mmCIF file of C-alpha atoms and ligand atoms in Angstrom:
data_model
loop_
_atom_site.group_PDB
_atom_site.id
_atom_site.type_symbol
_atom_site.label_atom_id
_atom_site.label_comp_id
_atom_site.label_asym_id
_atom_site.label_seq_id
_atom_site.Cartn_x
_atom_site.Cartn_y
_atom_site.Cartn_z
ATOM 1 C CA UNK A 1 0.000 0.000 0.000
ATOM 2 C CA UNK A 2 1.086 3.943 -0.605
ATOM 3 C CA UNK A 3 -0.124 6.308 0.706
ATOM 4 C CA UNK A 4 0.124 9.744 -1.141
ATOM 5 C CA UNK A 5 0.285 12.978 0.458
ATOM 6 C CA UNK A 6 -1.189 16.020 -1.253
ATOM 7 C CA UNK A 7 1.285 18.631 -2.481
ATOM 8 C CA UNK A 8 0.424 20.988 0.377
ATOM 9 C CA UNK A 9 0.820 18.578 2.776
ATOM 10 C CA UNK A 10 2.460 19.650 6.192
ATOM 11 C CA UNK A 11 5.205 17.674 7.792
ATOM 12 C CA UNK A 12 3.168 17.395 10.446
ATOM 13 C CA UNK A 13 0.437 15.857 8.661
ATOM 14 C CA UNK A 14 2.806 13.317 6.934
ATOM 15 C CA UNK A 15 4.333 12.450 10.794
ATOM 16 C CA UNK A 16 0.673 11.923 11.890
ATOM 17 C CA UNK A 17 0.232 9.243 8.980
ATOM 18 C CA UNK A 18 3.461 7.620 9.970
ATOM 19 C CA UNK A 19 2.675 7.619 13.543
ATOM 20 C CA UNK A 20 -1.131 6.416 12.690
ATOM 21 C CA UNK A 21 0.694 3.110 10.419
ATOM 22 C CA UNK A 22 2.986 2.368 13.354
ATOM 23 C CA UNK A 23 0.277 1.941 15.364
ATOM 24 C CA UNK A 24 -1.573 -0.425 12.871
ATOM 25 C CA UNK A 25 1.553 -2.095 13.382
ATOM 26 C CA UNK A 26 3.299 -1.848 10.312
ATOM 27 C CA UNK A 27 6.208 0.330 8.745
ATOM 28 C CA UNK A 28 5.774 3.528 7.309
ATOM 29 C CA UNK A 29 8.455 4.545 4.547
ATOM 30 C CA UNK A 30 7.927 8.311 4.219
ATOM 31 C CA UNK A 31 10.224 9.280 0.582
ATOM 32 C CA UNK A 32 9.885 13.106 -0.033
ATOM 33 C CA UNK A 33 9.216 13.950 -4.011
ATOM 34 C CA UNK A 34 9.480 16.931 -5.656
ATOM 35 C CA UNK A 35 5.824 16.977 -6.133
ATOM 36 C CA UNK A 36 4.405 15.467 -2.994
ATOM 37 C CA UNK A 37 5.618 12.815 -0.242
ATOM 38 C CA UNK A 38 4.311 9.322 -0.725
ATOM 39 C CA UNK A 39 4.549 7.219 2.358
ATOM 40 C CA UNK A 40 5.153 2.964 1.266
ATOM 41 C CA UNK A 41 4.229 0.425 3.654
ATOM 42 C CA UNK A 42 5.736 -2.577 4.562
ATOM 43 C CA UNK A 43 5.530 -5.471 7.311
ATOM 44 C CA UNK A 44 1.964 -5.914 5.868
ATOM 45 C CA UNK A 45 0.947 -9.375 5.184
ATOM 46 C CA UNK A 46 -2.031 -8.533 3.796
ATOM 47 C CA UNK A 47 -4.088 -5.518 2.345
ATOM 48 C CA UNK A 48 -4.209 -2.592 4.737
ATOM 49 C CA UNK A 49 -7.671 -1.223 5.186
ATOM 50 C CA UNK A 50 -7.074 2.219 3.613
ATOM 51 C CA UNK A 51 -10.697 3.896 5.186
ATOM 52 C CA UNK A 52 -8.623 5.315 8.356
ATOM 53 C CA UNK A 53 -5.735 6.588 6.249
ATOM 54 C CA UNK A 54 -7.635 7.936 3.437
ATOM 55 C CA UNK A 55 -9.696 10.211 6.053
ATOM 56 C CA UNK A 56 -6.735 11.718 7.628
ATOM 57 C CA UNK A 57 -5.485 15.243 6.738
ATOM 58 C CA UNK A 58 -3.059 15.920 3.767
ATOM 59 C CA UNK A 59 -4.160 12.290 2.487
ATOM 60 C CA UNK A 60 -4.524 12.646 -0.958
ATOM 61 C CA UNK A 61 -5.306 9.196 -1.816
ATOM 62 C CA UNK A 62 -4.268 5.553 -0.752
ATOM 63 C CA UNK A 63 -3.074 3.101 -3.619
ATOM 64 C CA UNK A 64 -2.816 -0.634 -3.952
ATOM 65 C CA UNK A 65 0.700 -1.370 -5.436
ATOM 66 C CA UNK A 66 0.771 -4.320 -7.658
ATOM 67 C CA UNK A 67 3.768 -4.957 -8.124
ATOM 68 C CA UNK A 68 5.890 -6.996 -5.288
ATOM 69 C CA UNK A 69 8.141 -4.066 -4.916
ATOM 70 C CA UNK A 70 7.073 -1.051 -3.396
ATOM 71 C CA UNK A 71 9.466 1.379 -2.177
ATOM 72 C CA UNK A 72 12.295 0.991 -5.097
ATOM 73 C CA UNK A 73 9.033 1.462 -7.584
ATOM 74 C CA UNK A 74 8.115 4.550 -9.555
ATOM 75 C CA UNK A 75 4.479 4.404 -8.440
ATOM 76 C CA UNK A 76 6.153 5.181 -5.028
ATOM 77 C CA UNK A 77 8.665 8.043 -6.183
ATOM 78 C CA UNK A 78 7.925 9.566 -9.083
ATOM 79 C CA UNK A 79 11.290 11.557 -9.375
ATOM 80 C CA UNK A 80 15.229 10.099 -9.663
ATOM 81 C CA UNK A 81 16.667 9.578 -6.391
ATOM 82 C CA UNK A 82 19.840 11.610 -6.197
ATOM 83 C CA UNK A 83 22.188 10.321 -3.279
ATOM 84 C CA UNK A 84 24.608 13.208 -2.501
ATOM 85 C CA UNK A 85 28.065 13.463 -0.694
ATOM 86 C CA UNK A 86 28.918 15.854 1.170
ATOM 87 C CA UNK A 87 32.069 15.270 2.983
ATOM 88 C CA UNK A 88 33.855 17.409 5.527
ATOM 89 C CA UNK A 89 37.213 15.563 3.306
ATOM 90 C CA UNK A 90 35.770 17.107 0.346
ATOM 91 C CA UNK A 91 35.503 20.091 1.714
ATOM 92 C CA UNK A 92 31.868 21.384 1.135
ATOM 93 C CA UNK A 93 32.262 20.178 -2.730
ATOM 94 C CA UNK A 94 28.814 18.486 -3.261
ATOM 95 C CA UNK A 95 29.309 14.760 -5.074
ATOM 96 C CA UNK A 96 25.974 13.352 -5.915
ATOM 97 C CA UNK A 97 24.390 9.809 -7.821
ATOM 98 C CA UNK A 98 21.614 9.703 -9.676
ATOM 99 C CA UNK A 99 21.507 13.767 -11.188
ATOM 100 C CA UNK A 100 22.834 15.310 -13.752
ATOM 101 C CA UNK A 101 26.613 14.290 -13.457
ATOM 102 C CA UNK A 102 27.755 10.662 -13.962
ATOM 103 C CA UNK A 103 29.377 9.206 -10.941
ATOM 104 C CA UNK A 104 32.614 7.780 -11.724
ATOM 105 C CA UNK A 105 34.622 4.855 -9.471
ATOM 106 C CA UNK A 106 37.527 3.944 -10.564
ATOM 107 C CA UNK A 107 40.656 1.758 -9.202
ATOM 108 C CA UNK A 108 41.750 -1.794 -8.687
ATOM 109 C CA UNK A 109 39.749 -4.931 -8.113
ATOM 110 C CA UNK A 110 41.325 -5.872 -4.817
ATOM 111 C CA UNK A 111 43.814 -3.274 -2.526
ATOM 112 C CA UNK A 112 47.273 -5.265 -2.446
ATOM 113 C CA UNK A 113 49.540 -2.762 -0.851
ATOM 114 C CA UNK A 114 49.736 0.992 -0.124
ATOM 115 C CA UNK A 115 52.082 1.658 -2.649
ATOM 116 C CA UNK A 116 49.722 0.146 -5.667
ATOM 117 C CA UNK A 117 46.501 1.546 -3.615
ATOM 118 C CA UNK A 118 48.539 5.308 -3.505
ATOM 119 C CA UNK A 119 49.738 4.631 -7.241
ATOM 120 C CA UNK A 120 46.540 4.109 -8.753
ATOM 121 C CA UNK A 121 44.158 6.242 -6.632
ATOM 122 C CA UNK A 122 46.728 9.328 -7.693
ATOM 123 C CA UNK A 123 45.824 8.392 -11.737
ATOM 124 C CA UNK A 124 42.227 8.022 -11.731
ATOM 125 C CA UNK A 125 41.742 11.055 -9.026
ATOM 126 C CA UNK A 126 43.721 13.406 -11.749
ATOM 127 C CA UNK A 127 41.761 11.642 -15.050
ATOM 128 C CA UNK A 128 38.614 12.806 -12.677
ATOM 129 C CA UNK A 129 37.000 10.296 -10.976
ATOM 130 C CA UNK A 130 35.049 10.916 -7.982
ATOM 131 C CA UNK A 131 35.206 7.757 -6.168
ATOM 132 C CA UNK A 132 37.743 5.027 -6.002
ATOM 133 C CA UNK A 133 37.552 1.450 -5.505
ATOM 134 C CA UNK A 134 39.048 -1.516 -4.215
ATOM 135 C CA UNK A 135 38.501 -4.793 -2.333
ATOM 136 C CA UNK A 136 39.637 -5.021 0.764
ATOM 137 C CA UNK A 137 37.615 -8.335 1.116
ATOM 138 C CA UNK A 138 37.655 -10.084 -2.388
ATOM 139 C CA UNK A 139 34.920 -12.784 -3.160
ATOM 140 C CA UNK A 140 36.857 -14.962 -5.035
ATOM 141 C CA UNK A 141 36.107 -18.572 -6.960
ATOM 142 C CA UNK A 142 39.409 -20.006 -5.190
ATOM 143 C CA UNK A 143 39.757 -20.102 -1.540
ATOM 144 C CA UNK A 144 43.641 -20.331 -2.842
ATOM 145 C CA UNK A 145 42.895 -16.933 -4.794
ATOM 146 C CA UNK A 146 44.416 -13.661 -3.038
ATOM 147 C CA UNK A 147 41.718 -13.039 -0.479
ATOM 148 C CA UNK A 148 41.971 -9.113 0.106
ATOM 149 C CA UNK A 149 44.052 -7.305 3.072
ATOM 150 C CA UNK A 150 40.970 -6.925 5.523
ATOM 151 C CA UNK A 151 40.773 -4.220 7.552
ATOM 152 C CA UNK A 152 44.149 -3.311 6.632
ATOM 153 C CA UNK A 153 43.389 -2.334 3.241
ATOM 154 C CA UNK A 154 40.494 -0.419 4.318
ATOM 155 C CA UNK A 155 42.705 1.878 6.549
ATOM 156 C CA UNK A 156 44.749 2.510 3.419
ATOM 157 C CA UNK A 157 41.688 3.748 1.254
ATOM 158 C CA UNK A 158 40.917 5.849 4.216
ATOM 159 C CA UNK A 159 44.413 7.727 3.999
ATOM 160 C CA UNK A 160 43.306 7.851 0.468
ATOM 161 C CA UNK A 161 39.867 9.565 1.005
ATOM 162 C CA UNK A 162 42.063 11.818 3.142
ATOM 163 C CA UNK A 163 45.111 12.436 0.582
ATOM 164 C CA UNK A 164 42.865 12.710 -2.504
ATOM 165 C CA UNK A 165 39.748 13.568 -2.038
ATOM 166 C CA UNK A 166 38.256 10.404 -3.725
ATOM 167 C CA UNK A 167 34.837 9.113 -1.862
ATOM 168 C CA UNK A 168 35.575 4.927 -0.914
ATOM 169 C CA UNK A 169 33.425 2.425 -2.637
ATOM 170 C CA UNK A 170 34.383 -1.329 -1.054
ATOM 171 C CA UNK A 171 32.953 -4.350 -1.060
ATOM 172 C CA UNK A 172 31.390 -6.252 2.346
ATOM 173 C CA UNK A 173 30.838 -9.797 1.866
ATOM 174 C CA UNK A 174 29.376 -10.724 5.444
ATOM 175 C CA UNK A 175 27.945 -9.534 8.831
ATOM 176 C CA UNK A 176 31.547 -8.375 10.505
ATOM 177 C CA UNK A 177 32.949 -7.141 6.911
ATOM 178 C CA UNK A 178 30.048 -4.900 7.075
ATOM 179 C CA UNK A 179 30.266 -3.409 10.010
ATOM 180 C CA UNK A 180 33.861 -2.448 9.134
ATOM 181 C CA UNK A 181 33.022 -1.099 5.538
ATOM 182 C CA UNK A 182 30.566 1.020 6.938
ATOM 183 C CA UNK A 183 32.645 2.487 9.559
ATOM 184 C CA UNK A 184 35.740 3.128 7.075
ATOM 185 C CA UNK A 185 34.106 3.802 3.200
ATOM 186 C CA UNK A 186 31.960 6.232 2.029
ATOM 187 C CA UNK A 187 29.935 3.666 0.049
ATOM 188 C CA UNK A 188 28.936 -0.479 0.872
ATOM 189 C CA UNK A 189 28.996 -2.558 -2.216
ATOM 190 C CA UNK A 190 27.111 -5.976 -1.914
ATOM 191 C CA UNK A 191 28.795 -7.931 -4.872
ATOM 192 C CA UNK A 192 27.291 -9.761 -7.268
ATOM 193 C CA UNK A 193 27.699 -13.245 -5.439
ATOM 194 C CA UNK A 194 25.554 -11.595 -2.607
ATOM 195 C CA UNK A 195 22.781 -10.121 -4.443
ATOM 196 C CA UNK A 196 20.622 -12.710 -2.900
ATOM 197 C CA UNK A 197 22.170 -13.096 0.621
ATOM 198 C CA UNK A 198 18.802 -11.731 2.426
ATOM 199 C CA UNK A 199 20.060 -11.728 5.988
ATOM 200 C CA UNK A 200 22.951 -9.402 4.391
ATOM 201 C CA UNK A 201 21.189 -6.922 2.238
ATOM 202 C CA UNK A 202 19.040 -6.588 5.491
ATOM 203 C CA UNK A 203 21.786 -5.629 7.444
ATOM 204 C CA UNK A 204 23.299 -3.073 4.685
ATOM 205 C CA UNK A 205 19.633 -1.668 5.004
ATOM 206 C CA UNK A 206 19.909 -1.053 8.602
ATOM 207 C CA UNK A 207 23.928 0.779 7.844
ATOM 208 C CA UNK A 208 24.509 4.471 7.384
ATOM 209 C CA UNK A 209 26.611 4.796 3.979
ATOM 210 C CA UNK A 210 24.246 4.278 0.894
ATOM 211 C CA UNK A 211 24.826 1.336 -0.363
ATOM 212 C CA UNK A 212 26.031 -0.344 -4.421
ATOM 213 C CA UNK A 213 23.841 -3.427 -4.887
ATOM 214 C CA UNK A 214 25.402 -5.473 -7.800
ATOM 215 C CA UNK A 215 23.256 -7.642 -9.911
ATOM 216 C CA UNK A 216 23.728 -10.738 -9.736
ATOM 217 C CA UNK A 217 25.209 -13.447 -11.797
ATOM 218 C CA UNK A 218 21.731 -14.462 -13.272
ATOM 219 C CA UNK A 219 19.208 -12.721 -11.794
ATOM 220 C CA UNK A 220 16.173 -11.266 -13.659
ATOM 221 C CA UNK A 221 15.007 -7.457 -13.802
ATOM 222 C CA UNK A 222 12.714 -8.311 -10.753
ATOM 223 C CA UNK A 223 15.513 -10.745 -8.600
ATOM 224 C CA UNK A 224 17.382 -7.464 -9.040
ATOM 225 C CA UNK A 225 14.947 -4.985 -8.146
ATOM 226 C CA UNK A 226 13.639 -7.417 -4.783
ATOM 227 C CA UNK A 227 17.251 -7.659 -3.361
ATOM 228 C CA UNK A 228 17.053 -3.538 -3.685
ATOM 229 C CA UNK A 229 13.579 -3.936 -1.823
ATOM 230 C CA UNK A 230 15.120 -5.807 0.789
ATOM 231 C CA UNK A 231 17.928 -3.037 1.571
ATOM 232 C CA UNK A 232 15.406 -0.315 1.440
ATOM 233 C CA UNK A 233 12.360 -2.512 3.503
ATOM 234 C CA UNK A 234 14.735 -1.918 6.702
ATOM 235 C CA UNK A 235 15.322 2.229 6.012
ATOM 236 C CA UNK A 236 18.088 2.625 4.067
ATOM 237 C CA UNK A 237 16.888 4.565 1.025
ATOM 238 C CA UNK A 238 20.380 5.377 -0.970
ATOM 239 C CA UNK A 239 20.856 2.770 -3.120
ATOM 240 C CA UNK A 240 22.913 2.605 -6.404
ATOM 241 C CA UNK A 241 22.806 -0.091 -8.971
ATOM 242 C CA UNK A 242 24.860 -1.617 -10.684
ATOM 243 C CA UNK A 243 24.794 -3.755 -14.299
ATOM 244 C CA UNK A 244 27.993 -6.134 -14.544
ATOM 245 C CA UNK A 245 26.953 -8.153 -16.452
ATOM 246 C CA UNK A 246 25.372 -11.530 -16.715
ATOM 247 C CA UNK A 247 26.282 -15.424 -17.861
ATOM 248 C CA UNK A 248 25.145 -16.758 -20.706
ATOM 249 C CA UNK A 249 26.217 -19.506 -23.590
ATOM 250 C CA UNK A 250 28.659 -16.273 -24.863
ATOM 251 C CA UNK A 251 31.999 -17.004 -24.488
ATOM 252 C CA UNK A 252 34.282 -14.182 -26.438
ATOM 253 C CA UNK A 253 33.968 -12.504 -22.998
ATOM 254 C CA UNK A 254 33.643 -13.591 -19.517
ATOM 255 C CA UNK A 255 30.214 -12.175 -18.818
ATOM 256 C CA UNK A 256 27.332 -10.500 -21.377
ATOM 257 C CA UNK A 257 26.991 -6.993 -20.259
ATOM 258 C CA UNK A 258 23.770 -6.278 -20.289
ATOM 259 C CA UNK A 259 23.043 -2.642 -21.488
ATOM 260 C CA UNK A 260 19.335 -2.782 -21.630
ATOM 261 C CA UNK A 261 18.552 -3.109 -18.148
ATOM 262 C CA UNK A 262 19.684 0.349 -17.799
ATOM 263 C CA UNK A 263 16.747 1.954 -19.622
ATOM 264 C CA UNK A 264 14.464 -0.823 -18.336
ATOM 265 C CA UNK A 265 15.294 -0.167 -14.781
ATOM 266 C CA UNK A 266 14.736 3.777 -15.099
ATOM 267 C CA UNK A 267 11.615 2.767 -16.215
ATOM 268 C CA UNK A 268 10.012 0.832 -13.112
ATOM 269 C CA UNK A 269 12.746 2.583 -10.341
ATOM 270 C CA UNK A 270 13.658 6.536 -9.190
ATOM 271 C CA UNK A 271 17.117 4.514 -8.130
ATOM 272 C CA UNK A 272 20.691 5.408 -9.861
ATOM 273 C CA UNK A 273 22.526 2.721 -11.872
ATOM 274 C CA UNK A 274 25.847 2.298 -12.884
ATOM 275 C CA UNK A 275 27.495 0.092 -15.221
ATOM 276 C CA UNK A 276 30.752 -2.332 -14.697
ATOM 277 C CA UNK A 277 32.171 -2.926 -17.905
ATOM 278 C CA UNK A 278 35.493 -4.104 -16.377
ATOM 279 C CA UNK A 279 33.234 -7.370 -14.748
ATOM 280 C CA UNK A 280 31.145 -7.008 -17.718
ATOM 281 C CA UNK A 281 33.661 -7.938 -20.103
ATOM 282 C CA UNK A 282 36.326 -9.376 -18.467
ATOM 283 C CA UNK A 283 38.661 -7.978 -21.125
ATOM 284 C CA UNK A 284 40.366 -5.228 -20.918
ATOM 285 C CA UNK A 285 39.928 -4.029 -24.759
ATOM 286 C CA UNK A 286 36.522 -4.148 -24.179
ATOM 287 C CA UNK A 287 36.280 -1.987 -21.563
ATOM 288 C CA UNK A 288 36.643 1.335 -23.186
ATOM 289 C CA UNK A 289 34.055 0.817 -26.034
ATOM 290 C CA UNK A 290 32.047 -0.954 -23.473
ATOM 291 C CA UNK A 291 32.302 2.379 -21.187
ATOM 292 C CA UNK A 292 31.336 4.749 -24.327
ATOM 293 C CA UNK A 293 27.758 2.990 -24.549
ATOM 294 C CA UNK A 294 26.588 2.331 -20.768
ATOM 295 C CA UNK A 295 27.067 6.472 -21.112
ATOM 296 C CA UNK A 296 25.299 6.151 -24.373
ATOM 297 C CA UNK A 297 22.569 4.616 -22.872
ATOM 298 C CA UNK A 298 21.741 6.630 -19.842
ATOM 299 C CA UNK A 299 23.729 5.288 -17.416
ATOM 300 C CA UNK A 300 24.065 7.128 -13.995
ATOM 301 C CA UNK A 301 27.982 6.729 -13.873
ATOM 302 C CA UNK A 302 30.657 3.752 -14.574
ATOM 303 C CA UNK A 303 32.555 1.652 -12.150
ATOM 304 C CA UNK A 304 36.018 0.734 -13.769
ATOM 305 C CA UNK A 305 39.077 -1.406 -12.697
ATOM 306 C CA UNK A 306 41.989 0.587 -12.477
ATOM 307 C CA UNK A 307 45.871 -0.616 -11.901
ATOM 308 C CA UNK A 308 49.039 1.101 -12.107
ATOM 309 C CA UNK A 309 50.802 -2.238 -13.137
ATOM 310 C CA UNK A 310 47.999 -5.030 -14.360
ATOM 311 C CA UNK A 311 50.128 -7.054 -15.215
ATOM 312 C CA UNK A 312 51.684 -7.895 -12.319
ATOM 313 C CA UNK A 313 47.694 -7.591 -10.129
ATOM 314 C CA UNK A 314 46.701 -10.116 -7.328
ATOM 315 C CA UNK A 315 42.670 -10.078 -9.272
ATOM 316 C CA UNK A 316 41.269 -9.269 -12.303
ATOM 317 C CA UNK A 317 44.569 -7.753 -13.953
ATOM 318 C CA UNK A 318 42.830 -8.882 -17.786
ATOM 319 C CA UNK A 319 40.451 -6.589 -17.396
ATOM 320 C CA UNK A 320 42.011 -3.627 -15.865
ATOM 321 C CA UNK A 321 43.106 -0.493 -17.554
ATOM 322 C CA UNK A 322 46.307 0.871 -17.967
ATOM 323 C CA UNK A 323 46.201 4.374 -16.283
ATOM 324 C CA UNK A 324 46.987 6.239 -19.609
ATOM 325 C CA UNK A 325 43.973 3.831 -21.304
ATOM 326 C CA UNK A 326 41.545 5.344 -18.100
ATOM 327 C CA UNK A 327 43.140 8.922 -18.736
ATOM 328 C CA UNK A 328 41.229 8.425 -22.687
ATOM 329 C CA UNK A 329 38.328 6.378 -21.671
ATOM 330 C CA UNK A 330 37.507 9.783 -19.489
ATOM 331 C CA UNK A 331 38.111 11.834 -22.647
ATOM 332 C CA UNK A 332 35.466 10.053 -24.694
ATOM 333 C CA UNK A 333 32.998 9.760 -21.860
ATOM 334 C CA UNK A 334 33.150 13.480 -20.812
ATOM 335 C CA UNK A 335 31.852 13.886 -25.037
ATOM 336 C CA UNK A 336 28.928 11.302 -24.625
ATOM 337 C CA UNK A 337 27.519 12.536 -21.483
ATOM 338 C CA UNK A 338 27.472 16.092 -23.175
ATOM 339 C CA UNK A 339 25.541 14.983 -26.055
ATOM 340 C CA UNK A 340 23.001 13.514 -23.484
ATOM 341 C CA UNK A 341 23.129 16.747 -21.511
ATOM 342 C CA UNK A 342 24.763 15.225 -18.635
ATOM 343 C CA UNK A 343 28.374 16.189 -16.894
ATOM 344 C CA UNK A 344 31.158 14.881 -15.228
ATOM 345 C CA UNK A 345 32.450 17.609 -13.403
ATOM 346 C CA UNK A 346 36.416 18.215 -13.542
ATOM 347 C CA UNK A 347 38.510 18.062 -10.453
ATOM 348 C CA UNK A 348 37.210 21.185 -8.322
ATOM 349 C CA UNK A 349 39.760 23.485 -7.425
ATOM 350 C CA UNK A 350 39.040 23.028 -3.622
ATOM 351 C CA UNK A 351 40.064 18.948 -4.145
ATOM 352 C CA UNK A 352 43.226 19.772 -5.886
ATOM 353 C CA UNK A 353 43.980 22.163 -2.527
ATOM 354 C CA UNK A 354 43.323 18.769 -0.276
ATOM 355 C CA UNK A 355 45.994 16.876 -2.491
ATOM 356 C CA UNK A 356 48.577 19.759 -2.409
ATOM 357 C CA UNK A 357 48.305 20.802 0.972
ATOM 358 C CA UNK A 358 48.370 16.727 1.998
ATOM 359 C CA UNK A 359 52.004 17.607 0.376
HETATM 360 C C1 LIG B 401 34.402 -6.473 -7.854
HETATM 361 O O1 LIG B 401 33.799 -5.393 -8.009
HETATM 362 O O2 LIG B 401 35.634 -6.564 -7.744
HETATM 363 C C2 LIG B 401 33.610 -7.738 -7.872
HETATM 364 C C3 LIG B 401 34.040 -8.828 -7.273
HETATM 365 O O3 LIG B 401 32.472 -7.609 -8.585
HETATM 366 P P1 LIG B 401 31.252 -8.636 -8.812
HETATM 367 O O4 LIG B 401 30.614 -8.839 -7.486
HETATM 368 O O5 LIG B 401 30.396 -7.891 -9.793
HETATM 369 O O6 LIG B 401 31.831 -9.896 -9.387
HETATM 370 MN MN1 LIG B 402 37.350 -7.442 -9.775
#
């Protein structure tokens, strides 16, 4: 059920509706539009008799919703949810998902040592990414593979926040990895192996930091959307996702990147998604053309693997770029996004002063 406010609508009013659904004894999701606030509810098993809610004042009306998501739909927010950073690190420079400018994360799969971390975060900060990247815990098909520093390599992307000015994106793969992430990054990604790890998505919907929900390996449109449901059914409304592609009989590259769920997910969702043409492709010459058309499409920003030395990386060196490839994948993009009347802003002035005076 949703129930929507009328335009005029007071805050008061809306906290009286809240307050009245607690005490039906469900949840009350209250998402602020540009139009009007629509209020989902959850922790309904079945319908919710609307008479007391429609009568209250500010109600404008009280809608069935069909569908078996509620708060990530449309019908529940009619407008793009922008998530926006403001970090004391940043300095009062506002970085935002979801509005006009395309969010880009870039850097390596997995953070080996400081030196690569340092050497790679410097690149993609001055080719003018926003966010960088980098597994400190690394899901990986081998329990022989490189497994990711810990907690270790998420103090070093913390010195990096601090020395560049880049906002942390960082994988959590379980309860305790969470709780770390949360505490260290700026955002939690749930990786593609997790999309459907229920008791974890519910905790990332009870954590602070917004939170990069990966599709997973073979989900559907609507396995994709639910998992968001899930992280947004416990409070946490900033949610980005994120196409990296999918399996199928293909075999020219390591996953099928599938470009059409962008448009199809602006369609049914006010969330942000970004693409990952790096996992997408699992080549690294793909990458770059790869890059150019998630833009093409619509997408709300790219997440790209990044190392200073590939060849020589603990994970997913094949499909990382070269710095100097990253410095002309950012040259192309910046053109795309102006033809669709979207930006990605240069390197402020006021984040170049946090690298030089970190001197
Ligand atoms: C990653 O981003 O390094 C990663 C492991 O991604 P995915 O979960 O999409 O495989
Ligand atoms: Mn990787």
């Amino acid at each position: 059920m949703l129930v929507v406010m009328q335009a005029q609508a007071t805050e008061e009013q809306v906290r009286a509706v809240c307050q009245k659904i607690e005490s039906l004894g469900y949840r009350p999701h209250s998402m602020p539009g540009a139009q009007r606030t629509a209020i989902g509810i959850t922790g309904n098993q079945g319908e919710v008799e609307s008479g007391t809610l429609e009568e209250m004042p500010g109600v404008q009306e009280v809608i069935r919703v069909s569908k078996p998501y509620k708060l990530v739909s449309r019908d529940t927010k009619p407008d793009n949810t922008v998530i926006k950073f403001s970090d004391s690190h940043l300095k009062g420079s506002l970085v935002t998902i979801g509005g006009p400018d395309l969010a880009i994360i870039a850097g390596p799969c997995g953070i080996e040592t400081r030196d690569q971390a340092f050497k790679t975060a410097e690149r993609v900060a001055s080719a003018g990414a926003q966010f960088f990247r980098g597994g400190a815990y690394k899901p990986r098909t081998s329990p022989y593979s490189f497994q990711g520093l810990g907690e270790e390599g998420l103090k070093i992307m913390a010195e990096i926040r601090d020395r560049f000015g880049l906002l942390i994106v960082t994988e959590a793969v379980d309860y305790e990895s969470l709780d770390l992430v949360d505490q260290y990054a700026d955002v939690i990604q749930i990786g593609a192996r997790n999309m459907q790890n229920f008791s974890l998505l519910k905790r990332a919907g009870r954590a602070r930091k917004p939170v990069l929900l990966k599709r997973g390996i073979s989900a559907t449109l609507e396995e994709f959307l639910m998992a968001a449901e899930y992280i947004m059914s416990e409070g946490n409304y900033n949610i980005v996702l994120c196409e990296r592609g999918v399996r199928t009989f293909a075999d020219h590259t390591r996953n099928t990147l599938d470009l059409s769920i962008v448009p199809a997910v602006q369609r049914l969702s006010h969330l942000p998604i970004v693409v990952d043409p790096s996992h997408g492709t699992g080549k690294r010459n793909k990458v770059t053309p790869l890059s150019r058309a998630a833009v093409a499409v619509g997408a709300d920003g790219l997440i790209v693997e990044v190392h200073h030395d590939p060849d020589r990386a603990l994970s997913d060196g094949m499909q990382s770029l070269y710095p100097d490839q990253f410095d002309a994948l950012m040259v192309q993009v910046r053109q795309i996004a102006a033809v669709l009347g979207r930006n990605i802003p240069t390197r402020s002035r006021v984040q170049a002063e946090v690298t030089s005076s970190a001197d």
